[in-house]
Short mmCIF file of C-alpha atoms in Angstrom, two decimals:
data_model
loop_
_atom_site.label_atom_id
_atom_site.label_comp_id
_atom_site.label_asym_id
_atom_site.label_seq_id
_atom_site.Cartn_x
_atom_site.Cartn_y
_atom_site.Cartn_z
CA UNK G 15 12.20 19.43 -25.91
CA UNK G 16 9.36 19.04 -23.40
CA UNK G 17 10.19 20.02 -19.83
CA UNK G 18 8.79 17.51 -17.33
CA UNK G 19 7.11 18.81 -14.17
CA UNK G 20 9.37 18.57 -11.11
CA UNK G 21 7.82 16.42 -8.39
CA UNK G 22 9.29 15.47 -5.02
CA UNK G 23 7.97 12.27 -3.43
CA UNK G 24 8.31 11.72 0.35
CA UNK G 25 8.16 8.06 1.45
CA UNK G 26 7.27 6.85 4.93
CA UNK G 27 9.70 4.35 6.45
CA UNK G 28 7.16 1.69 7.48
CA UNK G 29 6.68 -1.24 5.12
CA UNK G 30 7.72 -1.32 1.47
CA UNK G 31 4.57 0.02 -0.17
CA UNK G 32 5.38 3.73 -0.13
CA UNK G 33 8.66 3.12 -1.96
CA UNK G 34 6.89 0.94 -4.52
CA UNK G 35 4.47 3.75 -5.33
CA UNK G 36 7.40 6.11 -5.87
CA UNK G 37 9.08 3.56 -8.14
CA UNK G 38 5.86 3.05 -10.11
CA UNK G 39 5.60 6.78 -10.75
CA UNK G 40 9.28 6.98 -11.70
CA UNK G 41 8.85 4.23 -14.31
CA UNK G 42 6.04 6.14 -16.01
CA UNK G 43 8.66 8.79 -16.93
CA UNK G 44 6.15 11.63 -17.09
CA UNK G 45 7.70 13.72 -14.26
CA UNK G 46 11.18 14.74 -13.16
CA UNK G 47 11.19 12.95 -9.81
CA UNK G 48 13.04 13.33 -6.51
CA UNK G 49 12.33 10.53 -4.02
CA UNK G 50 13.23 11.06 -0.37
CA UNK G 51 13.26 8.45 2.36
CA UNK G 52 15.26 6.29 4.75
CA UNK G 53 15.71 3.42 2.28
CA UNK G 54 16.41 3.62 -1.42
CA UNK G 55 14.29 1.28 -3.55
CA UNK G 56 16.32 -1.09 -5.71
CA UNK G 57 16.68 0.08 -9.28
CA UNK G 58 15.39 3.60 -8.71
CA UNK G 59 18.50 5.43 -9.89
CA UNK G 60 18.52 3.53 -13.17
CA UNK G 61 15.20 5.11 -14.14
CA UNK G 62 15.61 8.27 -16.26
CA UNK G 63 14.60 11.61 -14.72
CA UNK G 64 14.77 10.14 -11.20
CA UNK G 65 17.00 10.75 -8.20
CA UNK G 66 17.02 9.76 -4.53
CA UNK G 67 17.93 11.71 -1.39
CA UNK G 68 18.76 9.62 1.67
CA UNK G 69 17.33 10.84 4.97
CA UNK G 70 18.39 10.06 8.52
CA UNK G 71 16.04 7.39 9.81
CA UNK G 72 13.30 8.62 12.14
CA UNK G 73 13.42 5.49 14.29
CA UNK G 74 15.97 4.28 16.83
CA UNK G 75 18.90 1.93 16.12
CA UNK G 76 16.65 -1.06 16.88
CA UNK G 77 14.08 0.12 14.34
CA UNK G 78 11.57 1.01 17.05
CA UNK G 79 9.99 4.48 17.23
CA UNK G 80 11.63 7.06 19.46
CA UNK G 81 9.77 8.03 22.64
CA UNK G 82 7.46 10.97 22.12
CA UNK G 83 6.14 13.52 24.64
CA UNK G 84 2.90 12.66 26.36
CA UNK G 85 -0.16 13.86 24.49
CA UNK G 86 1.73 14.84 21.30
CA UNK G 87 -0.06 17.38 19.15
CA UNK G 88 0.85 15.34 16.04
CA UNK G 89 1.20 11.59 15.45
CA UNK G 90 4.97 11.36 15.94
CA UNK G 91 6.94 14.15 17.59
CA UNK G 92 10.18 12.88 19.18
CA UNK G 93 12.58 15.53 20.46
CA UNK G 94 16.13 14.59 19.44
CA UNK G 95 18.93 15.36 16.99
CA UNK G 96 18.01 12.54 14.58
CA UNK G 97 14.64 14.15 13.88
CA UNK G 98 16.24 17.59 13.53
CA UNK G 99 18.78 16.17 11.08
CA UNK G 100 16.09 14.38 9.07
CA UNK G 101 14.04 17.52 8.53
CA UNK G 102 17.14 19.57 7.77
CA UNK G 103 18.17 17.02 5.13
CA UNK G 104 14.64 16.99 3.75
CA UNK G 105 14.50 20.76 3.42
CA UNK G 106 17.95 20.85 1.78
CA UNK G 107 16.92 18.20 -0.76
CA UNK G 108 13.76 20.11 -1.64
CA UNK G 109 15.61 23.44 -1.85
CA UNK G 110 18.23 22.00 -4.22
CA UNK G 111 15.67 20.23 -6.43
CA UNK G 112 13.11 23.06 -6.39
CA UNK G 113 9.98 20.93 -6.92
CA UNK G 114 6.78 22.38 -8.30
CA UNK G 115 4.82 20.11 -5.98
CA UNK G 116 5.53 17.59 -3.21
CA UNK G 117 3.65 14.30 -2.81
CA UNK G 118 3.60 13.07 0.80
CA UNK G 119 3.22 9.27 1.14
CA UNK G 120 2.55 9.52 4.07
CA UNK G 121 3.23 11.66 7.14
CA UNK G 122 1.14 14.40 8.65
CA UNK G 123 4.30 15.96 10.03
CA UNK G 124 6.06 16.00 6.65
CA UNK G 125 2.97 17.41 4.94
CA UNK G 126 2.68 20.29 7.39
CA UNK G 127 6.45 20.92 7.19
CA UNK G 128 6.31 21.04 3.38
CA UNK G 129 3.41 23.48 3.46
CA UNK G 130 5.21 25.69 6.00
CA UNK G 131 8.25 25.65 3.68
CA UNK G 132 6.05 27.15 0.99
CA UNK G 133 5.48 24.15 -1.29
CA UNK G 134 2.17 22.94 -2.75
CA UNK G 135 1.39 19.56 -1.19
CA UNK G 136 -0.39 16.48 -2.53
CA UNK G 137 -1.22 14.20 0.39
CA UNK G 138 -1.89 10.51 -0.06
CA UNK G 139 -5.25 9.31 1.18
CA UNK G 140 -5.23 5.74 2.57
CA UNK G 141 -8.12 3.53 3.75
CA UNK G 142 -9.14 3.36 7.38
CA UNK G 143 -10.56 5.59 10.08
CA UNK G 144 -8.44 8.72 9.70
CA UNK G 145 -10.96 11.16 11.11
CA UNK G 146 -8.63 12.21 13.95
CA UNK G 147 -7.57 15.84 14.28
CA UNK G 148 -4.03 15.20 13.01
CA UNK G 149 -5.20 13.64 9.74
CA UNK G 150 -7.74 16.43 9.34
CA UNK G 151 -4.88 18.93 9.69
CA UNK G 152 -2.77 17.05 7.12
CA UNK G 153 -5.67 17.03 4.67
CA UNK G 154 -6.25 20.74 5.27
CA UNK G 155 -2.55 21.48 4.61
CA UNK G 156 -2.70 19.84 1.19
CA UNK G 157 -3.56 21.58 -2.05
CA UNK G 158 -4.82 18.24 -3.41
CA UNK G 159 -5.17 14.66 -2.18
CA UNK G 160 -4.50 11.42 -4.05
CA UNK G 161 -5.72 7.85 -3.60
CA UNK G 162 -4.32 4.82 -5.38
CA UNK G 163 -7.70 3.07 -5.54
CA UNK G 164 -11.03 3.78 -7.27
CA UNK G 165 -13.47 6.33 -5.88
CA UNK G 166 -16.19 3.70 -5.40
CA UNK G 167 -14.13 2.10 -2.60
CA UNK G 168 -14.05 5.32 -0.58
CA UNK G 169 -15.90 5.89 2.69
CA UNK G 170 -18.92 8.15 2.39
CA UNK G 171 -17.87 10.45 5.27
CA UNK G 172 -14.51 11.13 3.64
CA UNK G 173 -16.10 11.74 0.24
CA UNK G 174 -18.43 14.29 1.75
CA UNK G 175 -15.59 16.21 3.40
CA UNK G 176 -12.67 15.81 0.99
CA UNK G 177 -13.86 13.98 -2.13
CA UNK G 178 -13.90 17.21 -4.18
CA UNK G 179 -10.14 17.63 -3.59
CA UNK G 180 -9.13 13.98 -4.07
CA UNK G 181 -7.90 12.43 -7.32
CA UNK G 182 -8.67 8.70 -7.41
CA UNK G 183 -6.00 7.32 -9.72
CA UNK G 184 -6.92 3.67 -9.25
CA UNK G 185 -4.42 0.82 -9.08
CA UNK G 186 -1.80 0.80 -11.83
CA UNK G 187 -2.29 -2.30 -13.97
CA UNK G 188 0.80 -4.46 -14.53
CA UNK G 189 1.96 -4.78 -18.11
CA UNK G 190 1.19 -8.00 -19.90
CA UNK G 191 -1.58 -9.10 -17.55
CA UNK G 192 -4.66 -10.89 -18.83
CA UNK G 193 -7.84 -12.28 -17.34
CA UNK G 194 -7.76 -15.93 -16.32
CA UNK G 195 -10.24 -18.74 -15.85
CA UNK G 196 -11.72 -19.45 -12.43
CA UNK G 197 -10.53 -22.24 -10.15
CA UNK G 198 -9.15 -25.25 -11.99
CA UNK G 199 -11.37 -28.33 -11.64
CA UNK G 200 -10.11 -30.44 -8.78
CA UNK G 201 -7.35 -27.99 -7.88
CA UNK G 202 -6.37 -28.03 -4.23
CA UNK G 203 -3.48 -25.57 -3.80
CA UNK G 204 -3.80 -22.51 -1.57
CA UNK G 205 -1.17 -19.79 -1.52
CA UNK G 206 -1.27 -17.69 1.63
CA UNK G 207 0.34 -14.27 1.15
CA UNK G 208 1.20 -11.88 3.97
CA UNK G 209 2.15 -8.22 4.02
CA UNK G 210 5.73 -7.28 4.93
CA UNK G 211 5.03 -4.40 7.31
CA UNK G 212 3.87 -6.52 10.27
CA UNK G 213 4.20 -9.99 11.79
CA UNK G 214 2.36 -11.96 9.12
CA UNK G 215 0.18 -14.97 9.87
CA UNK G 216 0.06 -16.71 13.24
CA UNK G 217 1.07 -20.33 12.74
CA UNK G 218 -1.40 -21.57 15.33
CA UNK G 219 -4.28 -20.04 13.39
CA UNK G 220 -2.86 -21.28 10.08
CA UNK G 221 -2.47 -24.85 11.31
CA UNK G 222 -6.00 -24.85 12.66
CA UNK G 223 -7.29 -23.71 9.27
CA UNK G 224 -5.19 -26.30 7.41
CA UNK G 225 -6.39 -29.12 9.67
CA UNK G 226 -10.00 -28.14 9.00
CA UNK G 227 -9.32 -28.56 5.25
CA UNK G 228 -6.85 -31.47 5.06
CA UNK G 229 -7.36 -32.10 1.35
CA UNK G 230 -5.91 -28.67 0.54
CA UNK G 231 -2.18 -27.87 0.33
CA UNK G 232 -1.40 -24.59 2.16
CA UNK G 233 1.76 -22.77 0.95
CA UNK G 234 2.69 -19.63 2.88
CA UNK G 235 4.59 -16.84 1.11
CA UNK G 236 5.65 -14.19 3.61
CA UNK G 237 6.03 -13.76 7.34
CA UNK G 238 4.77 -16.00 10.12
CA UNK G 239 4.89 -15.96 13.89
CA UNK G 240 4.72 -18.63 16.56
CA UNK G 241 6.18 -22.09 16.90
CA UNK G 242 4.09 -25.19 16.26
CA UNK G 243 4.48 -28.54 14.54
CA UNK G 244 3.25 -28.21 10.98
CA UNK G 245 0.93 -30.80 9.41
CA UNK G 246 1.98 -32.35 6.08
CA UNK G 247 -0.32 -30.02 4.09
CA UNK G 248 1.44 -26.82 5.26
CA UNK G 249 4.63 -25.48 3.69
CA UNK G 250 6.41 -22.26 4.70
CA UNK G 251 8.07 -20.54 1.73
CA UNK G 252 9.35 -17.51 3.64
CA UNK G 253 9.56 -14.03 2.14
CA UNK G 254 9.84 -14.32 -1.64
CA UNK G 255 11.45 -11.65 -3.79
CA UNK G 256 8.60 -12.09 -6.25
CA UNK G 257 5.62 -14.26 -5.22
CA UNK G 258 3.96 -13.99 -8.65
CA UNK G 259 4.73 -17.60 -9.67
CA UNK G 260 3.35 -19.05 -6.43
CA UNK G 261 0.25 -16.88 -6.65
CA UNK G 262 -0.41 -17.80 -10.29
CA UNK G 263 -0.07 -21.50 -9.47
CA UNK G 264 -2.66 -21.33 -6.69
CA UNK G 265 -6.23 -22.51 -7.03
CA UNK G 266 -7.18 -20.05 -4.28
CA UNK G 267 -5.18 -17.15 -2.83
CA UNK G 268 -5.60 -16.10 0.79
CA UNK G 269 -3.97 -12.70 1.16
CA UNK G 270 -3.60 -9.88 3.62
CA UNK G 271 -5.34 -6.68 2.61
CA UNK G 272 -2.23 -4.55 2.29
CA UNK G 273 -2.24 -2.51 -0.89
CA UNK G 274 0.57 -4.27 -2.72
CA UNK G 275 -0.44 -7.73 -1.49
CA UNK G 276 -3.91 -7.13 -2.96
CA UNK G 277 -2.33 -5.82 -6.17
CA UNK G 278 -0.23 -8.99 -6.49
CA UNK G 279 -3.30 -11.17 -5.94
CA UNK G 280 -5.27 -9.18 -8.52
CA UNK G 281 -2.47 -9.57 -11.06
CA UNK G 282 -2.44 -13.35 -10.51
CA UNK G 283 -6.09 -13.60 -11.50
CA UNK G 284 -7.00 -16.36 -9.07
CA UNK G 285 -10.02 -16.63 -6.74
CA UNK G 286 -9.04 -14.69 -3.63
CA UNK G 287 -9.95 -14.45 0.06
CA UNK G 288 -8.93 -11.33 1.98
CA UNK G 289 -7.84 -11.61 5.62
CA UNK G 290 -6.70 -8.19 6.90
CA UNK G 291 -3.75 -7.88 9.23
CA UNK G 292 -3.82 -5.42 12.12
CA UNK G 293 -2.64 -1.96 11.09
CA UNK G 294 -2.98 1.57 12.49
CA UNK G 295 -6.33 3.18 11.78
CA UNK G 296 -7.78 -0.19 10.68
CA UNK G 297 -6.27 0.35 7.22
CA UNK G 298 -6.34 -3.24 5.95
CA UNK G 299 -9.71 -4.06 7.52
CA UNK G 300 -11.31 -1.04 5.85
CA UNK G 301 -9.79 -1.89 2.46
CA UNK G 302 -10.94 -5.52 2.69
CA UNK G 303 -14.48 -4.56 3.69
CA UNK G 304 -14.74 -2.06 0.84
CA UNK G 305 -13.66 -4.72 -1.67
CA UNK G 306 -16.06 -7.26 -0.16
CA UNK G 307 -18.97 -4.82 -0.42
CA UNK G 308 -18.26 -3.33 -3.85
CA UNK G 309 -16.69 -6.27 -5.68
CA UNK G 310 -17.95 -9.31 -3.77
CA UNK G 311 -14.47 -10.48 -2.72
CA UNK G 312 -14.74 -13.15 0.01
CA UNK G 313 -13.15 -12.04 3.28
CA UNK G 314 -12.67 -13.02 6.90
CA UNK G 315 -12.14 -10.42 9.61
CA UNK G 316 -9.39 -12.58 11.10
CA UNK G 317 -7.94 -16.10 10.93
CA UNK G 318 -9.86 -17.33 13.98
CA UNK G 319 -13.54 -18.26 14.24
CA UNK G 320 -13.82 -18.93 10.51
CA UNK G 321 -15.47 -21.87 8.76
CA UNK G 322 -12.67 -22.41 6.29
CA UNK G 323 -14.41 -25.19 4.31
CA UNK G 324 -17.34 -22.83 3.66
CA UNK G 325 -15.11 -19.87 2.82
CA UNK G 326 -13.02 -21.93 0.40
CA UNK G 327 -16.16 -23.14 -1.37
CA UNK G 328 -17.34 -19.52 -1.66
CA UNK G 329 -14.00 -18.44 -3.10
CA UNK G 330 -13.83 -21.34 -5.56
CA UNK G 331 -17.19 -20.27 -6.99
CA UNK G 332 -16.21 -16.60 -7.27
CA UNK G 333 -14.91 -14.63 -10.26
CA UNK G 334 -11.14 -15.13 -10.46
CA UNK G 335 -10.76 -11.67 -12.00
CA UNK G 336 -12.98 -9.75 -9.58
CA UNK G 337 -10.06 -7.94 -7.95
CA UNK G 338 -8.55 -7.02 -11.32
CA UNK G 339 -11.87 -5.61 -12.53
CA UNK G 340 -12.44 -3.66 -9.31
CA UNK G 341 -9.02 -2.07 -9.03
CA UNK G 342 -6.84 -1.89 -12.13
CA UNK G 343 -6.60 1.04 -14.52
CA UNK G 344 -4.44 1.30 -17.61
CA UNK G 345 -1.05 2.98 -17.53
CA UNK G 346 -2.37 5.67 -19.87
CA UNK G 347 -5.31 6.44 -17.58
CA UNK G 348 -2.99 6.56 -14.56
CA UNK G 349 -0.57 8.90 -16.37
CA UNK G 350 -3.34 11.29 -17.41
CA UNK G 351 -4.74 11.39 -13.90
CA UNK G 352 -1.32 11.91 -12.33
CA UNK G 353 -0.39 14.79 -14.64
CA UNK G 354 -3.77 16.42 -14.10
CA UNK G 355 -3.25 16.15 -10.33
CA UNK G 356 0.25 17.64 -10.48
CA UNK G 357 -0.98 20.47 -12.71
CA UNK G 358 -3.81 21.37 -10.35
CA UNK G 359 -1.62 21.25 -7.24
CA UNK G 360 1.32 23.15 -8.74
CA UNK G 361 -1.07 25.89 -9.80
CA UNK G 362 -1.53 26.67 -6.12
CA UNK G 363 2.08 27.88 -5.82
CA UNK G 364 4.46 30.20 -7.59
#
């Protein structure tokens, strides 16, 4: 019987994307996996060779970050018992599981802690300007780095410094997906998709866009902020458990540039416009620009000061499968890359 490599996966509390990556890896069933975090992803424990260790949350009761000392030497260094308990629980979970390698998705503090505990570390590389000293320290602490997007989307300065230690796994292709035709003749349905880790789309900006294109129906799946009377061609769907049906029904998708929002748009195979939401380190803006440059995906830097009629015409004429072609890799390719990464990193320890 083949023994699977033991991998621990640390998930950051912000947003839902880090947990989704852990769940994706669990479902591949090529590693014996321990996931740690503040929130357990639904269905994780039903996956063979997978377990979850709950950690004390590293935010306050209201969900806001704890105060940190002035000029912290890392990104997030509160001084309180909750943080002490979290790291004690984390160390205990690792000690009991005895992983061969730990994937950190993401936290400079957790990466450095894991390295100081004597474990080989794989640190997740994300888009954006992460050239600060803390990220440089996290990268230096890692035996290997991993990115869930293709190498061609990477920034040249990062490639020069860390590209030789980074495994670009690409974006895991959904099962059963297939390329689709471009925009349907005469179709006039837009699905707007937001990320879940922020405030979503501002209704004032959305209404202004919808009024500039009154012949289009604008359906919003996700979060929104503000209070304004909606025109007849705007419909708020709220946060959907699975937006796939709404995305597939769209003639054009307008999506945030969060990783999993982009993945959902790519899976739908519809002409897509990227509008990044504000995130630390310019993460979404950098991802959107890279896709615009390398794959020709239409984008707007923000919802304001945009000629929406022109941008919709550009999107309608674009390749509906451009995102899919730029990002997706097969499950087999992803598995091979993951196991190669784990093997290289675990070879650094004993």
